[in-house]
Each structure stands twice: as structure tokens, then as C-alpha cells.
Amino acid sequence: HALQLNVIATQQLLSLAQQMHHLEVFIHISTAYANCNCKHIDEIIYPPPVEPKKLIESLEWMDDGIVRDITPRLIGDRPNTYTYTKALAEYVVQQEQDKLNIGIIRPSIVGASWQEPFPLNMKIKGVSPSSESKTTSTLE
């Protein structure tokens, strides 16, 4: 199910993004732990141990028991399916770099807000907003 959430959903978003003619950049939120199996992590996309498309096609015909049995072998030295599928998703995004301007962000933690949208008091160099104006932002 991590494959569905992190890889297949990313593929679907990339497909949608390619239809957006005025889209300037596609930003993918990954995780700092996508390559946690490496001792040193550079700002590169590491090649996946298996081609994501082939993995998706293979898992389509497997029942849950088989998937459960092969998962430890698939993820190798990674601690869980989350980090494994986030790495696969980064690779999927990278494959679209000729069609889209892409950016991948690897935060160490992502938190939720209690109430959205929430007001932000923005101080922009050279801009002096009036005391009544506020900039609001929605995290999507």
C-alpha cells in the first residue's frame, strides 16, 4: 500500500502536471530518510534496486500473502516500505525532468497544522504591508 501512496500517486500527479500548460515547477516532497540505507547521502537521486514500473506490474497479480513474503527482500537494508517507496518515487519524478521542471525536497519531518488556512505575517524586503493586510497561505 505504500507503493500506491508514494509511487503510483506520484506517477498520477506527474501525468496531471504534464497537462498543466502554465505550470512552472513540479515540487515533490520526499523525506530525508529516502536513502537512509546509505552512510552518506548526497543531493542526487540514487538508482532504485528495481525499476518502479516493473515492480508495479509484478505486484498487480500478487495476492497480499505473496507481497508480504517478498517485501523484506525487496526493501533490503531499508527499515520499512515507507523509505523504500519514497526513494522509488524520487526516481519516478527524476524520469520526468525532460518534460517538467522538477524539484525534490527532503525534509526530516513534516507536521500538520491545527487549523488551515492559517495567517502568516510576512516581512518581505522592500515591501511594507499596511497593518490591516495579512498574507494567508494554504499548504496543499
Tab-separated table of N, CA, C and O in Angstrom, residues 16-128:
chain	number	residue	atom	x	y	z
A	16	LEU	N	-0.815	14.421	-14.443
A	16	LEU	CA	-1.664	15.609	-14.356
A	16	LEU	C	-0.846	16.877	-14.587
A	16	LEU	O	-1.256	17.768	-15.329
A	17	ALA	N	0.337	16.940	-13.999
A	17	ALA	CA	1.199	18.117	-14.132
A	17	ALA	C	1.582	18.370	-15.590
A	17	ALA	O	1.683	19.521	-16.020
A	18	GLN	N	1.772	17.313	-16.352
A	18	GLN	CA	2.141	17.467	-17.761
A	18	GLN	C	1.007	18.088	-18.584
A	18	GLN	O	1.253	18.645	-19.652
A	19	GLN	N	-0.202	18.027	-18.079
A	19	GLN	CA	-1.349	18.626	-18.767
A	19	GLN	C	-1.554	20.089	-18.384
A	19	GLN	O	-2.371	20.765	-18.977
A	20	MET	N	-0.819	20.553	-17.397
A	20	MET	CA	-0.941	21.934	-16.926
A	20	MET	C	0.048	22.804	-17.697
A	20	MET	O	1.230	22.847	-17.377
A	21	HIS	N	-0.434	23.489	-18.684
A	21	HIS	CA	0.432	24.225	-19.603
A	21	HIS	C	1.137	25.425	-18.971
A	21	HIS	O	2.144	25.880	-19.491
A	22	HIS	N	0.627	25.935	-17.872
A	22	HIS	CA	1.237	27.099	-17.231
A	22	HIS	C	1.989	26.735	-15.948
A	22	HIS	O	2.438	27.620	-15.226
A	23	LEU	N	2.134	25.453	-15.701
A	23	LEU	CA	2.854	25.003	-14.510
A	23	LEU	C	4.328	25.361	-14.658
A	23	LEU	O	4.953	25.052	-15.672
A	24	GLU	N	4.864	26.024	-13.659
A	24	GLU	CA	6.264	26.439	-13.722
A	24	GLU	C	7.208	25.394	-13.155
A	24	GLU	O	8.313	25.217	-13.653
A	25	VAL	N	6.789	24.717	-12.105
A	25	VAL	CA	7.660	23.724	-11.484
A	25	VAL	C	6.815	22.684	-10.743
A	25	VAL	O	5.756	23.006	-10.210
A	26	PHE	N	7.273	21.463	-10.745
A	26	PHE	CA	6.650	20.374	-10.003
A	26	PHE	C	7.548	20.097	-8.809
A	26	PHE	O	8.703	19.705	-8.969
A	27	ILE	N	7.040	20.343	-7.610
A	27	ILE	CA	7.802	20.114	-6.388
A	27	ILE	C	7.301	18.824	-5.736
A	27	ILE	O	6.118	18.683	-5.442
A	28	HIS	N	8.219	17.911	-5.532
A	28	HIS	CA	7.907	16.637	-4.890
A	28	HIS	C	8.448	16.661	-3.464
A	28	HIS	O	9.621	16.965	-3.246
A	29	ILE	N	7.595	16.363	-2.504
A	29	ILE	CA	8.022	16.291	-1.112
A	29	ILE	C	8.374	14.834	-0.807
A	29	ILE	O	7.512	13.970	-0.788
A	30	SER	N	9.636	14.597	-0.589
A	30	SER	CA	10.119	13.265	-0.265
A	30	SER	C	10.377	13.214	1.241
A	30	SER	O	9.599	13.752	2.017
A	31	THR	N	11.454	12.601	1.639
A	31	THR	CA	11.849	12.543	3.038
A	31	THR	C	13.360	12.444	3.124
A	31	THR	O	13.995	11.872	2.230
A	32	ALA	N	13.922	12.979	4.171
A	32	ALA	CA	15.365	12.873	4.392
A	32	ALA	C	15.781	11.419	4.558
A	32	ALA	O	16.952	11.078	4.412
A	33	TYR	N	14.830	10.546	4.829
A	33	TYR	CA	15.113	9.145	5.088
A	33	TYR	C	14.960	8.253	3.862
A	33	TYR	O	15.087	7.033	3.958
A	34	ALA	N	14.712	8.844	2.685
A	34	ALA	CA	14.528	8.049	1.467
A	34	ALA	C	15.746	7.185	1.162
A	34	ALA	O	15.616	6.103	0.601
A	35	ASN	N	16.913	7.656	1.540
A	35	ASN	CA	18.143	6.903	1.287
A	35	ASN	C	18.884	6.605	2.587
A	35	ASN	O	20.104	6.654	2.649
A	36	CYS	N	18.108	6.274	3.606
A	36	CYS	CA	18.679	6.047	4.936
A	36	CYS	C	19.593	4.827	4.994
A	36	CYS	O	20.322	4.647	5.967
A	37	ASN	N	19.578	4.023	3.966
A	37	ASN	CA	20.458	2.862	3.918
A	37	ASN	C	21.881	3.233	3.483
A	37	ASN	O	22.768	2.400	3.514
A	38	CYS	N	22.084	4.491	3.112
A	38	CYS	CA	23.411	4.974	2.722
A	38	CYS	C	24.095	5.633	3.921
A	38	CYS	O	23.440	6.333	4.691
A	39	LYS	N	25.384	5.442	4.044
A	39	LYS	CA	26.128	6.080	5.137
A	39	LYS	C	26.242	7.584	4.925
A	39	LYS	O	26.196	8.356	5.861
A	40	HIS	N	26.408	7.990	3.683
A	40	HIS	CA	26.498	9.408	3.322
A	40	HIS	C	25.499	9.656	2.196
A	40	HIS	O	25.458	8.904	1.221
A	41	ILE	N	24.696	10.692	2.345
A	41	ILE	CA	23.658	10.979	1.345
A	41	ILE	C	23.997	12.290	0.639
A	41	ILE	O	24.094	13.338	1.268
A	42	ASP	N	24.187	12.197	-0.661
A	42	ASP	CA	24.424	13.375	-1.482
A	42	ASP	C	23.100	13.889	-2.020
A	42	ASP	O	22.069	13.205	-1.937
A	43	GLU	N	23.144	15.068	-2.600
A	43	GLU	CA	21.944	15.650	-3.198
A	43	GLU	C	21.789	15.148	-4.632
A	43	GLU	O	21.859	15.898	-5.600
A	44	ILE	N	21.597	13.837	-4.730
A	44	ILE	CA	21.383	13.181	-6.016
A	44	ILE	C	20.220	12.214	-5.861
A	44	ILE	O	19.797	11.917	-4.738
A	45	ILE	N	19.733	11.744	-6.984
A	45	ILE	CA	18.718	10.690	-6.964
A	45	ILE	C	19.461	9.378	-7.170
A	45	ILE	O	20.124	9.181	-8.185
A	46	TYR	N	19.359	8.505	-6.211
A	46	TYR	CA	20.042	7.229	-6.299
A	46	TYR	C	19.230	6.258	-7.154
A	46	TYR	O	17.997	6.247	-7.080
A	47	PRO	N	19.906	5.448	-7.966
A	47	PRO	CA	19.168	4.489	-8.797
A	47	PRO	C	18.457	3.464	-7.909
A	47	PRO	O	19.028	3.005	-6.916
A	48	PRO	N	17.231	3.125	-8.258
A	48	PRO	CA	16.487	2.163	-7.429
A	48	PRO	C	16.984	0.739	-7.675
A	48	PRO	O	17.523	0.437	-8.745
A	49	PRO	N	16.790	-0.131	-6.697
A	49	PRO	CA	17.209	-1.522	-6.862
A	49	PRO	C	16.348	-2.276	-7.881
A	49	PRO	O	16.761	-3.302	-8.411
A	50	VAL	N	15.163	-1.734	-8.134
A	50	VAL	CA	14.259	-2.339	-9.118
A	50	VAL	C	13.534	-1.200	-9.842
A	50	VAL	O	13.258	-0.153	-9.249
A	51	GLU	N	13.275	-1.397	-11.111
A	51	GLU	CA	12.543	-0.410	-11.905
A	51	GLU	C	11.118	-0.298	-11.350
A	51	GLU	O	10.395	-1.291	-11.281
A	52	PRO	N	10.682	0.905	-10.917
A	52	PRO	CA	9.356	1.056	-10.318
A	52	PRO	C	8.213	0.519	-11.187
A	52	PRO	O	7.299	-0.129	-10.676
A	53	LYS	N	8.288	0.745	-12.496
A	53	LYS	CA	7.227	0.268	-13.394
A	53	LYS	C	7.110	-1.261	-13.366
A	53	LYS	O	6.015	-1.808	-13.321
A	54	LYS	N	8.246	-1.928	-13.361
A	54	LYS	CA	8.254	-3.397	-13.316
A	54	LYS	C	7.710	-3.906	-11.991
A	54	LYS	O	6.991	-4.906	-11.946
A	55	LEU	N	8.057	-3.233	-10.911
A	55	LEU	CA	7.561	-3.632	-9.599
A	55	LEU	C	6.041	-3.486	-9.529
A	55	LEU	O	5.347	-4.392	-9.065
A	56	ILE	N	5.540	-2.372	-10.023
A	56	ILE	CA	4.081	-2.142	-10.012
A	56	ILE	C	3.365	-3.216	-10.824
A	56	ILE	O	2.369	-3.785	-10.374
A	57	GLU	N	3.891	-3.511	-12.007
A	57	GLU	CA	3.279	-4.546	-12.853
A	57	GLU	C	3.308	-5.909	-12.171
A	57	GLU	O	2.342	-6.669	-12.249
A	58	SER	N	4.391	-6.236	-11.500
A	58	SER	CA	4.507	-7.526	-10.815
A	58	SER	C	3.535	-7.637	-9.654
A	58	SER	O	2.929	-8.689	-9.439
A	59	LEU	N	3.393	-6.562	-8.902
A	59	LEU	CA	2.534	-6.614	-7.718
A	59	LEU	C	1.052	-6.658	-8.065
A	59	LEU	O	0.239	-7.053	-7.226
A	60	GLU	N	0.703	-6.280	-9.293
A	60	GLU	CA	-0.714	-6.287	-9.690
A	60	GLU	C	-1.336	-7.673	-9.606
A	60	GLU	O	-2.505	-7.812	-9.277
A	61	TRP	N	-0.588	-8.718	-9.905
A	61	TRP	CA	-1.155	-10.064	-9.916
A	61	TRP	C	-0.892	-10.839	-8.626
A	61	TRP	O	-1.415	-11.931	-8.437
A	62	MET	N	-0.103	-10.283	-7.726
A	62	MET	CA	0.220	-10.991	-6.484
A	62	MET	C	-0.821	-10.744	-5.405
A	62	MET	O	-1.308	-9.635	-5.253
A	63	ASP	N	-1.120	-11.796	-4.651
A	63	ASP	CA	-2.031	-11.598	-3.522
A	63	ASP	C	-1.234	-11.047	-2.341
A	63	ASP	O	-0.002	-11.035	-2.345
A	64	ASP	N	-1.944	-10.601	-1.329
A	64	ASP	CA	-1.315	-9.946	-0.182
A	64	ASP	C	-0.290	-10.831	0.531
A	64	ASP	O	0.713	-10.339	1.036
A	65	GLY	N	-0.540	-12.120	0.552
A	65	GLY	CA	0.386	-13.045	1.217
A	65	GLY	C	1.746	-13.082	0.529
A	65	GLY	O	2.791	-13.060	1.192
A	66	ILE	N	1.729	-13.146	-0.789
A	66	ILE	CA	2.982	-13.168	-1.546
A	66	ILE	C	3.723	-11.842	-1.367
A	66	ILE	O	4.935	-11.815	-1.157
A	67	VAL	N	2.979	-10.752	-1.442
A	67	VAL	CA	3.591	-9.431	-1.276
A	67	VAL	C	4.242	-9.334	0.101
A	67	VAL	O	5.370	-8.856	0.231
A	68	ARG	N	3.549	-9.799	1.119
A	68	ARG	CA	4.082	-9.779	2.480
A	68	ARG	C	5.367	-10.609	2.568
A	68	ARG	O	6.328	-10.224	3.235
A	69	ASP	N	5.389	-11.752	1.872
A	69	ASP	CA	6.558	-12.627	1.908
A	69	ASP	C	7.780	-12.031	1.203
A	69	ASP	O	8.910	-12.218	1.649
A	70	ILE	N	7.570	-11.321	0.100
A	70	ILE	CA	8.714	-10.794	-0.658
A	70	ILE	C	9.147	-9.395	-0.222
A	70	ILE	O	10.221	-8.942	-0.589
A	71	THR	N	8.324	-8.725	0.580
A	71	THR	CA	8.643	-7.351	0.981
A	71	THR	C	10.010	-7.218	1.655
A	71	THR	O	10.794	-6.344	1.272
A	72	PRO	N	10.368	-8.060	2.622
A	72	PRO	CA	11.697	-7.906	3.246
A	72	PRO	C	12.833	-7.995	2.227
A	72	PRO	O	13.815	-7.265	2.316
A	73	ARG	N	12.682	-8.851	1.260
A	73	ARG	CA	13.728	-8.984	0.231
A	73	ARG	C	13.763	-7.758	-0.679
A	73	ARG	O	14.833	-7.306	-1.086
A	74	LEU	N	12.596	-7.213	-0.991
A	74	LEU	CA	12.531	-6.023	-1.839
A	74	LEU	C	13.166	-4.809	-1.169
A	74	LEU	O	13.948	-4.100	-1.795
A	75	ILE	N	12.822	-4.567	0.092
A	75	ILE	CA	13.314	-3.350	0.745
A	75	ILE	C	14.772	-3.475	1.192
A	75	ILE	O	15.414	-2.465	1.485
A	76	GLY	N	15.286	-4.693	1.230
A	76	GLY	CA	16.704	-4.891	1.541
A	76	GLY	C	17.089	-4.331	2.891
A	76	GLY	O	16.482	-4.661	3.909
A	77	ASP	N	18.073	-3.421	2.904
A	77	ASP	CA	18.580	-2.892	4.168
A	77	ASP	C	17.864	-1.616	4.616
A	77	ASP	O	18.327	-0.919	5.504
A	78	ARG	N	16.737	-1.337	4.027
A	78	ARG	CA	15.937	-0.196	4.470
A	78	ARG	C	15.042	-0.651	5.631
A	78	ARG	O	14.638	-1.805	5.684
A	79	PRO	N	14.701	0.270	6.531
A	79	PRO	CA	13.930	-0.145	7.707
A	79	PRO	C	12.455	-0.429	7.444
A	79	PRO	O	11.819	-1.149	8.216
A	80	ASN	N	11.900	0.121	6.355
A	80	ASN	CA	10.461	-0.053	6.122
A	80	ASN	C	10.079	0.271	4.674
A	80	ASN	O	10.909	0.763	3.906
A	81	THR	N	8.833	0.005	4.340
A	81	THR	CA	8.356	0.254	2.979
A	81	THR	C	8.221	1.748	2.682
A	81	THR	O	8.309	2.157	1.531
A	82	TYR	N	8.023	2.553	3.711
A	82	TYR	CA	7.898	3.999	3.510
A	82	TYR	C	9.176	4.568	2.890
A	82	TYR	O	9.136	5.249	1.867
A	83	THR	N	10.322	4.299	3.499
A	83	THR	CA	11.577	4.846	2.983
A	83	THR	C	11.890	4.268	1.599
A	83	THR	O	12.404	4.969	0.732
A	84	TYR	N	11.572	3.000	1.403
A	84	TYR	CA	11.814	2.344	0.112
A	84	TYR	C	10.975	2.989	-0.991
A	84	TYR	O	11.496	3.344	-2.047
A	85	THR	N	9.683	3.172	-0.740
A	85	THR	CA	8.816	3.729	-1.786
A	85	THR	C	9.057	5.221	-2.005
A	85	THR	O	8.850	5.723	-3.106
A	86	LYS	N	9.505	5.940	-0.984
A	86	LYS	CA	9.852	7.352	-1.190
A	86	LYS	C	11.072	7.455	-2.117
A	86	LYS	O	11.136	8.348	-2.969
A	87	ALA	N	12.027	6.551	-1.987
A	87	ALA	CA	13.178	6.527	-2.888
A	87	ALA	C	12.733	6.195	-4.316
A	87	ALA	O	13.205	6.802	-5.278
A	88	LEU	N	11.824	5.246	-4.454
A	88	LEU	CA	11.297	4.906	-5.782
A	88	LEU	C	10.578	6.100	-6.397
A	88	LEU	O	10.727	6.388	-7.589
A	89	ALA	N	9.817	6.816	-5.580
A	89	ALA	CA	9.079	7.978	-6.073
A	89	ALA	C	10.034	9.072	-6.547
A	89	ALA	O	9.768	9.732	-7.560
A	90	GLU	N	11.136	9.281	-5.845
A	90	GLU	CA	12.126	10.260	-6.290
A	90	GLU	C	12.627	9.901	-7.691
A	90	GLU	O	12.785	10.763	-8.546
A	91	TYR	N	12.881	8.634	-7.913
A	91	TYR	CA	13.351	8.175	-9.218
A	91	TYR	C	12.288	8.416	-10.299
A	91	TYR	O	12.604	8.875	-11.400
A	92	VAL	N	11.035	8.137	-9.956
A	92	VAL	CA	9.922	8.366	-10.894
A	92	VAL	C	9.857	9.847	-11.277
A	92	VAL	O	9.687	10.195	-12.443
A	93	VAL	N	10.010	10.719	-10.299
A	93	VAL	CA	9.995	12.165	-10.564
A	93	VAL	C	11.179	12.541	-11.452
A	93	VAL	O	11.027	13.280	-12.431
A	94	GLN	N	12.339	12.022	-11.142
A	94	GLN	CA	13.532	12.346	-11.927
A	94	GLN	C	13.359	11.957	-13.398
A	94	GLN	O	13.858	12.646	-14.288
A	95	GLN	N	12.660	10.882	-13.665
A	95	GLN	CA	12.473	10.420	-15.040
A	95	GLN	C	11.675	11.408	-15.892
A	95	GLN	O	11.689	11.333	-17.111
A	96	GLU	N	10.994	12.344	-15.245
A	96	GLU	CA	10.188	13.333	-15.965
A	96	GLU	C	10.908	14.665	-16.127
A	96	GLU	O	10.320	15.634	-16.581
A	97	GLN	N	12.180	14.735	-15.781
A	97	GLN	CA	12.893	16.013	-15.796
A	97	GLN	C	13.021	16.616	-17.197
A	97	GLN	O	13.233	17.820	-17.323
A	98	ASP	N	12.875	15.832	-18.242
A	98	ASP	CA	12.924	16.393	-19.592
A	98	ASP	C	11.592	17.022	-19.991
A	98	ASP	O	11.533	17.830	-20.914
A	99	LYS	N	10.522	16.656	-19.288
A	99	LYS	CA	9.184	17.164	-19.610
A	99	LYS	C	8.713	18.260	-18.666
A	99	LYS	O	7.859	19.053	-19.019
A	100	LEU	N	9.251	18.261	-17.443
A	100	LEU	CA	8.826	19.211	-16.409
A	100	LEU	C	10.037	19.765	-15.674
A	100	LEU	O	11.039	19.078	-15.541
A	101	ASN	N	9.911	20.989	-15.195
A	101	ASN	CA	10.892	21.495	-14.238
A	101	ASN	C	10.540	20.849	-12.908
A	101	ASN	O	9.408	20.984	-12.447
A	102	ILE	N	11.481	20.145	-12.345
A	102	ILE	CA	11.184	19.425	-11.108
A	102	ILE	C	12.071	19.903	-9.971
A	102	ILE	O	13.163	20.416	-10.181
A	103	GLY	N	11.571	19.711	-8.776
A	103	GLY	CA	12.329	19.955	-7.563
A	103	GLY	C	11.931	18.894	-6.562
A	103	GLY	O	10.762	18.511	-6.494
A	104	ILE	N	12.885	18.392	-5.828
A	104	ILE	CA	12.602	17.389	-4.803
A	104	ILE	C	13.111	17.931	-3.478
A	104	ILE	O	14.259	18.346	-3.364
A	105	ILE	N	12.242	17.937	-2.504
A	105	ILE	CA	12.575	18.412	-1.166
A	105	ILE	C	12.570	17.211	-0.233
A	105	ILE	O	11.657	16.392	-0.265
A	106	ARG	N	13.603	17.128	0.606
A	106	ARG	CA	13.731	16.005	1.549
A	106	ARG	C	13.721	16.510	2.988
A	106	ARG	O	14.746	16.542	3.658
A	107	PRO	N	12.558	16.873	3.506
A	107	PRO	CA	12.514	17.317	4.904
A	107	PRO	C	12.690	16.137	5.858
A	107	PRO	O	12.360	15.001	5.525
A	108	SER	N	13.193	16.435	7.037
A	108	SER	CA	13.354	15.372	8.039
A	108	SER	C	12.045	15.103	8.781
A	108	SER	O	11.867	14.035	9.345
A	109	ILE	N	11.140	16.083	8.764
A	109	ILE	CA	9.846	15.907	9.413
A	109	ILE	C	8.842	16.826	8.739
A	109	ILE	O	9.173	17.908	8.290
A	110	VAL	N	7.618	16.355	8.647
A	110	VAL	CA	6.519	17.159	8.117
A	110	VAL	C	5.429	17.153	9.172
A	110	VAL	O	5.017	16.094	9.635
A	111	GLY	N	5.015	18.326	9.572
A	111	GLY	CA	3.979	18.422	10.602
A	111	GLY	C	2.703	18.999	10.046
A	111	GLY	O	2.678	19.621	8.986
A	112	ALA	N	1.655	18.792	10.769
A	112	ALA	CA	0.349	19.309	10.373
A	112	ALA	C	0.019	20.541	11.209
A	112	ALA	O	0.564	20.733	12.293
A	113	SER	N	-0.857	21.354	10.680
A	113	SER	CA	-1.312	22.500	11.467
A	113	SER	C	-2.691	22.170	12.029
A	113	SER	O	-3.435	21.367	11.472
A	114	TRP	N	-3.034	22.816	13.103
A	114	TRP	CA	-4.315	22.548	13.745
A	114	TRP	C	-5.454	23.143	12.932
A	114	TRP	O	-6.527	22.568	12.842
A	115	GLN	N	-5.200	24.281	12.323
A	115	GLN	CA	-6.264	24.956	11.585
A	115	GLN	C	-5.675	25.537	10.296
A	115	GLN	O	-4.661	26.213	10.328
A	116	GLU	N	-6.314	25.244	9.172
A	116	GLU	CA	-5.851	25.758	7.886
A	116	GLU	C	-6.990	26.454	7.186
A	116	GLU	O	-8.135	26.009	7.310
A	117	PRO	N	-6.833	27.476	6.372
A	117	PRO	CA	-5.541	28.135	6.221
A	117	PRO	C	-5.236	28.953	7.461
A	117	PRO	O	-6.111	29.314	8.228
A	118	PHE	N	-3.988	29.216	7.657
A	118	PHE	CA	-3.585	29.987	8.817
A	118	PHE	C	-2.892	31.260	8.343
A	118	PHE	O	-2.212	31.270	7.335
A	119	PRO	N	-3.083	32.357	9.066
A	119	PRO	CA	-2.476	33.621	8.638
A	119	PRO	C	-0.964	33.617	8.863
A	119	PRO	O	-0.480	33.061	9.835
A	120	LEU	N	-0.268	34.200	7.916
A	120	LEU	CA	1.175	34.372	8.030
A	120	LEU	C	1.483	35.859	7.993
A	120	LEU	O	0.967	36.576	7.149
A	121	ASN	N	2.252	36.324	8.911
A	121	ASN	CA	2.728	37.700	8.848
A	121	ASN	C	4.035	37.661	8.086
A	121	ASN	O	5.031	37.159	8.578
A	122	MET	N	4.009	38.141	6.876
A	122	MET	CA	5.174	38.050	6.012
A	122	MET	C	5.908	39.381	5.974
A	122	MET	O	5.295	40.413	5.800
A	123	LYS	N	7.193	39.323	6.163
A	123	LYS	CA	8.039	40.501	6.015
A	123	LYS	C	8.904	40.274	4.790
A	123	LYS	O	9.766	39.399	4.784
A	124	ILE	N	8.638	41.019	3.749
A	124	ILE	CA	9.374	40.878	2.504
A	124	ILE	C	10.244	42.110	2.329
A	124	ILE	O	9.761	43.241	2.445
A	125	LYS	N	11.494	41.911	2.048
A	125	LYS	CA	12.432	43.016	1.906
A	125	LYS	C	11.928	43.985	0.825
A	125	LYS	O	11.619	43.585	-0.285
A	126	GLY	N	11.837	45.258	1.194
A	126	GLY	CA	11.403	46.273	0.242
A	126	GLY	C	9.897	46.461	0.175
A	126	GLY	O	9.405	47.339	-0.500
A	127	VAL	N	9.131	45.613	0.881
A	127	VAL	CA	7.673	45.724	0.876
A	127	VAL	C	7.225	46.008	2.297
A	127	VAL	O	7.615	45.324	3.232
A	128	SER	N	6.404	47.027	2.466
A	128	SER	CA	5.919	47.389	3.784
A	128	SER	C	4.403	47.295	3.786
A	128	SER	O	3.700	48.247	3.455
